[in-house]
Coordinates of C-alpha atoms in Angstrom, one line a residue:
X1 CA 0.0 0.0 0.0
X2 CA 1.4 3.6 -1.0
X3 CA 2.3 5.6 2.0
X4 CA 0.0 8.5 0.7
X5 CA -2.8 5.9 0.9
X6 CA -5.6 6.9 3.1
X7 CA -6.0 3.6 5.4
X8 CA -9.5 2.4 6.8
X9 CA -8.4 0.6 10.1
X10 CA -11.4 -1.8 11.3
X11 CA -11.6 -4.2 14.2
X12 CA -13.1 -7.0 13.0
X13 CA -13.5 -9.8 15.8
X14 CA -12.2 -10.4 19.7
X15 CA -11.6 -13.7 21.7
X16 CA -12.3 -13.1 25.1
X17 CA -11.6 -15.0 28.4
X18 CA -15.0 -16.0 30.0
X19 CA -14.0 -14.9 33.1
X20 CA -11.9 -11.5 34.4
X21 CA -8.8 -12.6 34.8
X22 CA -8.1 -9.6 37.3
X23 CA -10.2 -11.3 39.8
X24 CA -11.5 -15.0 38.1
X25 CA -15.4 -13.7 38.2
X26 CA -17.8 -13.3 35.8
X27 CA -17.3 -10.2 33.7
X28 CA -21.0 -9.6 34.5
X29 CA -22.8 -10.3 37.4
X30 CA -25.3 -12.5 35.8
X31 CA -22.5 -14.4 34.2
X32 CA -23.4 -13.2 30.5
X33 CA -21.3 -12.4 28.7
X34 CA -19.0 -9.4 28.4
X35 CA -20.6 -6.1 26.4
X36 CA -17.4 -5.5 24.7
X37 CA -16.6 -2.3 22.9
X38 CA -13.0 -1.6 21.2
X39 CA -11.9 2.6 21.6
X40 CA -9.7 3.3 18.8
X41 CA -7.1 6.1 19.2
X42 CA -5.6 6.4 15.7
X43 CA -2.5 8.6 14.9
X44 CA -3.6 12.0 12.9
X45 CA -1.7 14.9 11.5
X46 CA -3.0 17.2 14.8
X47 CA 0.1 16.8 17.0
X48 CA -0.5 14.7 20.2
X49 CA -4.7 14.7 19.3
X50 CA -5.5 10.8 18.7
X51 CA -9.0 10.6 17.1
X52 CA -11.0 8.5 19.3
X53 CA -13.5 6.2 17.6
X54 CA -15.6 3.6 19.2
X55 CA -16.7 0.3 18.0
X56 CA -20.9 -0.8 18.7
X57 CA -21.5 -2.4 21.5
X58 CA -21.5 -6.7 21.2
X59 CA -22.7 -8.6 24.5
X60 CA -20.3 -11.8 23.7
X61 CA -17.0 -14.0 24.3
X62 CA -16.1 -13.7 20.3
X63 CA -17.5 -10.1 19.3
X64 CA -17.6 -9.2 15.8
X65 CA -17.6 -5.1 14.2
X66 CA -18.0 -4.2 10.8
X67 CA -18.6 -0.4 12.0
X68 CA -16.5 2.0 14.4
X69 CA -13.3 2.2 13.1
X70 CA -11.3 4.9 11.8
X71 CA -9.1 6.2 8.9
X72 CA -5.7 7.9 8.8
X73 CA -2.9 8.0 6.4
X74 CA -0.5 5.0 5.8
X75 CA 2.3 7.2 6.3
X76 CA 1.2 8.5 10.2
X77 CA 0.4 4.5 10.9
X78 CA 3.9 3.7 9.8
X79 CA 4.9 6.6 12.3
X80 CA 2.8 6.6 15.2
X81 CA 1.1 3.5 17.3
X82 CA -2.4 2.9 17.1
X83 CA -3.8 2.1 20.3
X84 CA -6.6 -0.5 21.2
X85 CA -8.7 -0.2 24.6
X86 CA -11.1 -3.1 24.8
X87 CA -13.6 -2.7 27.4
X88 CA -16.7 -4.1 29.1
X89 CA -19.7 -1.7 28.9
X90 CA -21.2 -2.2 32.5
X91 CA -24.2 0.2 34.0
X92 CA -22.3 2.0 36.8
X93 CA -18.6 1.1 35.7
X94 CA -17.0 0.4 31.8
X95 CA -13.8 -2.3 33.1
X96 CA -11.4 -2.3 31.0
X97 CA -10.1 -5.7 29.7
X98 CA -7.1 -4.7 27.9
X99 CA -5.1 -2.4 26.0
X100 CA -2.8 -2.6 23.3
X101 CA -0.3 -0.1 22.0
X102 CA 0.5 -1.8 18.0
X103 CA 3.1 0.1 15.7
X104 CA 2.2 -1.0 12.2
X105 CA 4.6 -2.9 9.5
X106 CA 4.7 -2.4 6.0
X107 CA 4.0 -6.4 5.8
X108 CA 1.0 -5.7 7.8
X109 CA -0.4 -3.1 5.5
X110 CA -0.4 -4.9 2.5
X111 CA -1.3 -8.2 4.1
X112 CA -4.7 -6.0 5.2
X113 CA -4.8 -7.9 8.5
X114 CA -3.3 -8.1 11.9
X115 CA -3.9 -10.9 15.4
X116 CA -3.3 -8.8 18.4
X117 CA -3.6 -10.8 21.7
X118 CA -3.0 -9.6 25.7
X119 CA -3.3 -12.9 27.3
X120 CA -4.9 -13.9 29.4
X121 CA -7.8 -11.2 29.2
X122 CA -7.8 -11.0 25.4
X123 CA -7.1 -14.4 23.2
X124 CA -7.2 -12.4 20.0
X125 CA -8.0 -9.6 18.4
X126 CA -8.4 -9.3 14.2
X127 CA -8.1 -5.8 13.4
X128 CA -8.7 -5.3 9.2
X129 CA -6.9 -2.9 6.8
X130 CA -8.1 -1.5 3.8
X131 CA -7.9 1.6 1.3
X132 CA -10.4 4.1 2.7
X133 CA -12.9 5.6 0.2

């Protein structure tokens, strides 16, 4: 993908552990599953101003998005870390589950796909990469 190339970054499906590994309970107190949302800070030309997208809210262990991402330029993704907050959507209290900080390759951007994991909280995380339009 050409480093001018305006880049549609997507998360596209979570694994999550079906129980908070912070304290080995139930992520919600009815033992359903977790509402997970994925926050999206994504590098931009505004120094030290991430735009913040967030995903829709899924109640499950394997959530899957096809909305709530965001776009940036190749080039500032090759610079600058995108960051990944996933979090349980609770009534009183959002906890968070994980965060990742990823620098993106080159390989990465053509291959249009990365697997991001924060064991033990997070299995996987599939996060799509596509030419914006």
């Amino acid at each position: 993908m050409d480093v001018s190339s305006l880049v549609a970054i997507q998360p596209a499906q979570a694994a999550i552990s079906a129980q908070d590994p912070s304290d080995n309970l139930d992520w919600d107190v009815d033992g359903s599953a977790p509402d997970v949302v994925v926050e999206l800070r994504c590098p931009t030309s505004v120094a030290g101003e991430p735009l913040v997208t967030r995903t829709p809210e899924i109640s499950s262990w394997a959530p899957q998005w096809s909305t709530g991402g965001c776009s940036t330029s190749a080039e500032l993704l090759l610079a600058q870390p995108i960051e990944f907050k996933v979090l349980d959507v609770d009534t009183l209290l959002d906890d968070e589950i994980g965060t990742i900080r990823h620098q993106l390759t080159q390989d990465e951007l053509k291959a249009g796909t990365v697997s991001l994991s924060l064991p033990p909280a997070i299995t996987s995380l599939t996060v799509t990469l596509s030419r914006a339009r």
